[in-house]
């Protein structure tokens, strides 16, 4: 029977001379001389791998959720988009004038659009008159009540009720907190305010015409038709604007939200 030397004698029954129980803190062995070192390192790597996989699954799930909730909000609504063109006429009494509108920019999220309004034959000095206008789209940001441009609540009601699409909304207009949500509606209501003459923005007055007022506008998505009524305190009341969309081959643009 062999005799073990003192240096090779087992400790606590371990023939390798290493302690059975790892005495390192936090449950992780950091001493390569311990027999548990390799095992603890293997366990640590397995745990790290599992955490990494769990994080990847969480990121994939989060990404899927975020993409599924993204709204592809078009900067267009049917024929109402940047670059679209409308043509038609404006009538004032027995007179009728050719009108073309070129939309330059549409931002439905900000209830805004702008463009150029061209009218022919309105005055002898300006047989072709072009103005730049900006629109307030009735909705979250702008109400049916104008509160400016010499238009009081009575003037607003008189003009808005010219649109049959507005009449069911009439009783709600003065109600506190009422907001017209144009999303998923066939009708969009706006005010178009002309600001200056193009190309000479310094011209403020025109003999026989005025751009000091604004238009009450109703746009129907399903038909692409714009109807409007011009208001200025010194102008003939209810001058009517009738426009229809000119189809083109351009594509509307989209933005991620």
Short mmCIF file of C-alpha atoms in Angstrom, two decimals:
data_model
loop_
_atom_site.label_atom_id
_atom_site.label_comp_id
_atom_site.label_asym_id
_atom_site.label_seq_id
_atom_site.Cartn_x
_atom_site.Cartn_y
_atom_site.Cartn_z
CA UNK A 1 0.00 0.00 0.00
CA UNK A 2 1.45 3.32 -0.99
CA UNK A 3 2.09 6.02 1.56
CA UNK A 4 1.14 9.62 0.72
CA UNK A 5 3.68 12.28 1.45
CA UNK A 6 2.61 15.27 3.46
CA UNK A 7 2.73 17.54 0.37
CA UNK A 8 0.45 15.21 -1.58
CA UNK A 9 -1.91 14.35 1.23
CA UNK A 10 -5.55 15.10 0.43
CA UNK A 11 -7.31 18.07 2.06
CA UNK A 12 -10.96 17.58 2.96
CA UNK A 13 -10.95 14.48 0.77
CA UNK A 14 -9.79 16.32 -2.44
CA UNK A 15 -7.04 14.29 -4.07
CA UNK A 16 -5.91 17.34 -6.08
CA UNK A 17 -5.06 19.24 -2.94
CA UNK A 18 -7.68 21.92 -3.75
CA UNK A 19 -10.56 22.87 -1.51
CA UNK A 20 -13.96 21.37 -2.35
CA UNK A 21 -15.78 24.58 -1.72
CA UNK A 22 -15.05 27.82 -3.54
CA UNK A 23 -14.56 30.54 -0.95
CA UNK A 24 -14.60 33.43 -3.45
CA UNK A 25 -17.13 36.20 -3.02
CA UNK A 26 -20.29 36.81 -5.10
CA UNK A 27 -20.39 33.16 -6.09
CA UNK A 28 -17.77 33.64 -8.80
CA UNK A 29 -14.38 32.04 -8.54
CA UNK A 30 -11.58 34.31 -9.64
CA UNK A 31 -8.63 32.17 -8.64
CA UNK A 32 -7.39 29.89 -11.45
CA UNK A 33 -5.81 27.59 -8.84
CA UNK A 34 -9.27 26.58 -7.59
CA UNK A 35 -10.96 23.61 -9.21
CA UNK A 36 -14.20 25.63 -9.47
CA UNK A 37 -12.60 28.33 -11.60
CA UNK A 38 -13.19 26.65 -14.97
CA UNK A 39 -16.71 25.67 -13.96
CA UNK A 40 -17.56 29.17 -12.74
CA UNK A 41 -16.17 30.69 -15.92
CA UNK A 42 -18.29 28.33 -18.01
CA UNK A 43 -21.40 29.21 -16.00
CA UNK A 44 -20.63 32.89 -16.28
CA UNK A 45 -20.26 32.66 -20.07
CA UNK A 46 -23.53 30.73 -20.32
CA UNK A 47 -25.34 33.35 -18.23
CA UNK A 48 -23.81 36.15 -20.30
CA UNK A 49 -24.90 34.46 -23.52
CA UNK A 50 -28.44 34.02 -22.18
CA UNK A 51 -28.61 37.69 -21.19
CA UNK A 52 -27.38 38.76 -24.63
CA UNK A 53 -29.98 36.56 -26.34
CA UNK A 54 -32.71 37.94 -24.08
CA UNK A 55 -31.65 41.50 -24.91
CA UNK A 56 -31.70 40.73 -28.63
CA UNK A 57 -35.18 39.24 -28.36
CA UNK A 58 -36.32 42.31 -26.42
CA UNK A 59 -34.87 44.66 -29.04
CA UNK A 60 -36.52 42.71 -31.85
CA UNK A 61 -39.84 42.81 -30.03
CA UNK A 62 -39.45 46.53 -29.32
CA UNK A 63 -38.55 47.22 -32.95
CA UNK A 64 -41.54 45.25 -34.18
CA UNK A 65 -43.83 47.13 -31.81
CA UNK A 66 -42.42 50.50 -32.85
CA UNK A 67 -42.71 49.75 -36.57
CA UNK A 68 -46.24 48.46 -36.19
CA UNK A 69 -47.24 51.69 -34.45
CA UNK A 70 -45.56 53.98 -37.00
CA UNK A 71 -48.05 55.99 -38.99
CA UNK A 72 -47.12 56.56 -42.61
CA UNK A 73 -48.50 60.07 -42.58
CA UNK A 74 -48.68 61.35 -46.11
CA UNK A 75 -47.95 64.99 -46.71
CA UNK A 76 -50.91 64.71 -49.07
CA UNK A 77 -54.60 64.18 -48.75
CA UNK A 78 -55.86 62.84 -52.07
CA UNK A 79 -55.31 65.75 -54.46
CA UNK A 80 -54.19 68.16 -51.75
CA UNK A 81 -50.40 67.87 -51.83
CA UNK A 82 -47.27 69.87 -52.48
CA UNK A 83 -47.11 70.57 -56.20
CA UNK A 84 -50.78 69.99 -56.97
CA UNK A 85 -52.71 72.36 -59.20
CA UNK A 86 -56.34 73.44 -59.21
CA UNK A 87 -58.11 75.46 -61.89
CA UNK A 88 -61.52 77.04 -62.07
CA UNK A 89 -63.14 80.43 -61.71
CA UNK A 90 -64.16 83.13 -59.30
CA UNK A 91 -67.51 84.82 -59.79
CA UNK A 92 -68.43 88.29 -58.63
CA UNK A 93 -71.92 89.29 -59.59
CA UNK A 94 -72.25 88.77 -63.34
CA UNK A 95 -68.47 88.65 -63.83
CA UNK A 96 -66.36 85.52 -63.93
CA UNK A 97 -62.57 85.25 -63.81
CA UNK A 98 -60.21 82.38 -64.56
CA UNK A 99 -58.33 81.16 -61.51
CA UNK A 100 -55.44 78.73 -61.04
CA UNK A 101 -54.00 77.68 -57.68
CA UNK A 102 -50.60 76.06 -57.30
CA UNK A 103 -50.04 74.39 -53.93
CA UNK A 104 -46.43 74.79 -52.83
CA UNK A 105 -46.33 73.08 -49.45
CA UNK A 106 -48.71 71.00 -47.33
CA UNK A 107 -48.17 70.10 -43.67
CA UNK A 108 -51.32 68.52 -42.27
CA UNK A 109 -49.68 67.89 -38.89
CA UNK A 110 -49.34 71.66 -38.51
CA UNK A 111 -52.71 72.45 -40.15
CA UNK A 112 -50.88 74.46 -42.78
CA UNK A 113 -50.47 74.84 -46.50
CA UNK A 114 -49.38 77.62 -48.82
CA UNK A 115 -49.31 78.41 -52.49
CA UNK A 116 -49.95 80.86 -55.30
CA UNK A 117 -53.30 82.08 -56.55
CA UNK A 118 -53.42 83.32 -60.16
CA UNK A 119 -56.44 85.22 -61.46
CA UNK A 120 -56.92 86.58 -64.98
CA UNK A 121 -58.74 89.68 -66.16
CA UNK A 122 -59.49 91.13 -62.76
CA UNK A 123 -58.02 94.57 -63.51
CA UNK A 124 -56.61 96.38 -66.53
CA UNK A 125 -53.39 97.22 -64.71
CA UNK A 126 -52.86 93.60 -63.72
CA UNK A 127 -54.47 91.35 -66.36
CA UNK A 128 -52.59 88.41 -64.77
CA UNK A 129 -52.58 88.77 -61.01
CA UNK A 130 -50.65 86.39 -58.74
CA UNK A 131 -50.68 86.42 -54.95
CA UNK A 132 -49.01 84.28 -52.33
CA UNK A 133 -51.37 82.83 -49.73
CA UNK A 134 -51.17 80.75 -46.58
CA UNK A 135 -53.91 78.50 -45.27
CA UNK A 136 -55.17 77.75 -41.79
CA UNK A 137 -56.67 74.26 -41.83
CA UNK A 138 -59.54 73.96 -39.38
CA UNK A 139 -58.73 71.32 -36.78
CA UNK A 140 -56.59 70.91 -33.71
CA UNK A 141 -54.76 74.20 -34.26
CA UNK A 142 -57.39 76.47 -35.80
CA UNK A 143 -61.10 76.76 -35.03
CA UNK A 144 -64.01 77.85 -37.23
CA UNK A 145 -64.02 81.20 -35.42
CA UNK A 146 -61.62 83.54 -37.20
CA UNK A 147 -61.25 86.28 -34.55
CA UNK A 148 -59.26 88.53 -36.94
CA UNK A 149 -59.20 90.06 -40.42
CA UNK A 150 -62.39 92.03 -39.60
CA UNK A 151 -64.40 88.82 -39.35
CA UNK A 152 -66.56 88.40 -36.25
CA UNK A 153 -68.53 85.29 -35.25
CA UNK A 154 -71.57 86.41 -37.25
CA UNK A 155 -69.49 86.83 -40.42
CA UNK A 156 -67.97 83.38 -39.83
CA UNK A 157 -71.35 81.69 -39.51
CA UNK A 158 -72.73 83.49 -42.57
CA UNK A 159 -69.87 82.22 -44.71
CA UNK A 160 -69.36 78.73 -43.25
CA UNK A 161 -73.05 77.91 -43.60
CA UNK A 162 -72.73 78.48 -47.33
CA UNK A 163 -71.14 75.02 -47.31
CA UNK A 164 -73.71 72.26 -46.88
CA UNK A 165 -70.99 70.07 -45.29
CA UNK A 166 -70.63 72.57 -42.47
CA UNK A 167 -74.27 72.86 -41.49
CA UNK A 168 -74.35 69.75 -39.23
CA UNK A 169 -71.38 71.27 -37.36
CA UNK A 170 -72.99 74.67 -36.86
CA UNK A 171 -74.39 73.91 -33.41
CA UNK A 172 -70.98 72.76 -32.15
CA UNK A 173 -68.84 75.68 -33.32
CA UNK A 174 -69.16 77.82 -30.18
CA UNK A 175 -69.04 74.89 -27.80
CA UNK A 176 -66.02 74.95 -25.49
CA UNK A 177 -63.45 72.36 -26.41
CA UNK A 178 -64.96 71.53 -29.81
CA UNK A 179 -62.30 70.50 -32.31
CA UNK A 180 -63.03 69.46 -35.87
CA UNK A 181 -60.94 66.39 -36.67
CA UNK A 182 -60.40 66.37 -40.43
CA UNK A 183 -58.74 62.95 -40.36
CA UNK A 184 -60.88 60.34 -42.09
CA UNK A 185 -63.33 63.05 -43.14
CA UNK A 186 -64.42 63.80 -46.69
CA UNK A 187 -64.34 67.55 -46.09
CA UNK A 188 -61.48 69.80 -45.02
CA UNK A 189 -62.25 73.40 -44.08
CA UNK A 190 -59.68 76.16 -44.37
CA UNK A 191 -59.05 79.87 -44.47
CA UNK A 192 -56.83 81.13 -47.28
CA UNK A 193 -55.16 84.46 -46.53
CA UNK A 194 -53.40 86.29 -49.36
CA UNK A 195 -50.30 88.12 -48.14
CA UNK A 196 -48.60 89.84 -51.04
CA UNK A 197 -48.38 90.23 -54.78
CA UNK A 198 -45.94 88.12 -56.80
CA UNK A 199 -43.35 88.94 -57.97
CA UNK A 200 -43.44 92.46 -56.52
CA UNK A 201 -44.26 91.96 -52.84
CA UNK A 202 -44.04 95.73 -52.23
CA UNK A 203 -47.38 96.35 -53.95
CA UNK A 204 -50.00 96.78 -51.23
CA UNK A 205 -52.97 98.22 -53.12
CA UNK A 206 -54.41 97.53 -56.56
CA UNK A 207 -56.89 99.74 -58.32
CA UNK A 208 -60.08 97.74 -58.80
CA UNK A 209 -59.04 94.77 -56.67
CA UNK A 210 -58.00 93.84 -53.16
CA UNK A 211 -56.17 91.01 -51.48
CA UNK A 212 -56.67 92.38 -47.97
CA UNK A 213 -59.41 89.85 -47.24
CA UNK A 214 -59.43 86.05 -47.13
CA UNK A 215 -61.29 83.01 -48.42
CA UNK A 216 -63.47 80.60 -46.47
CA UNK A 217 -62.61 77.27 -48.10
CA UNK A 218 -64.18 73.82 -48.22
CA UNK A 219 -62.25 71.00 -49.92
CA UNK A 220 -63.89 67.65 -50.69
CA UNK A 221 -61.48 64.74 -50.83
CA UNK A 222 -63.67 62.36 -52.82
CA UNK A 223 -64.14 64.81 -55.69
CA UNK A 224 -61.01 66.98 -55.47
CA UNK A 225 -63.23 70.08 -55.63
CA UNK A 226 -62.49 73.29 -53.74
CA UNK A 227 -65.25 75.78 -53.02
CA UNK A 228 -64.61 79.14 -51.43
CA UNK A 229 -66.18 82.47 -50.53
CA UNK A 230 -64.18 85.65 -50.35
CA UNK A 231 -64.61 88.09 -47.49
CA UNK A 232 -63.39 91.62 -47.05
CA UNK A 233 -65.36 94.30 -45.27
CA UNK A 234 -65.17 96.64 -48.29
CA UNK A 235 -65.69 94.04 -51.02
CA UNK A 236 -68.77 92.50 -52.56
CA UNK A 237 -70.04 89.71 -50.32
CA UNK A 238 -69.89 86.02 -51.14
CA UNK A 239 -67.69 86.13 -54.23
CA UNK A 240 -67.50 82.43 -55.01
CA UNK A 241 -64.43 80.39 -55.88
CA UNK A 242 -64.87 77.07 -57.68
CA UNK A 243 -61.81 74.91 -58.40
CA UNK A 244 -61.15 71.36 -59.47
CA UNK A 245 -57.93 69.38 -59.33
CA UNK A 246 -55.74 68.96 -62.40
CA UNK A 247 -54.43 65.41 -62.50
CA UNK A 248 -50.71 65.01 -63.03
CA UNK A 249 -48.14 62.23 -63.06
CA UNK A 250 -46.25 63.25 -59.96
CA UNK A 251 -46.25 61.08 -56.87
CA UNK A 252 -47.20 62.31 -53.41
CA UNK A 253 -44.47 62.23 -50.78
CA UNK A 254 -44.59 60.43 -47.45
CA UNK A 255 -42.95 60.94 -44.09
CA UNK A 256 -42.40 58.68 -41.07
CA UNK A 257 -43.88 59.82 -37.79
#
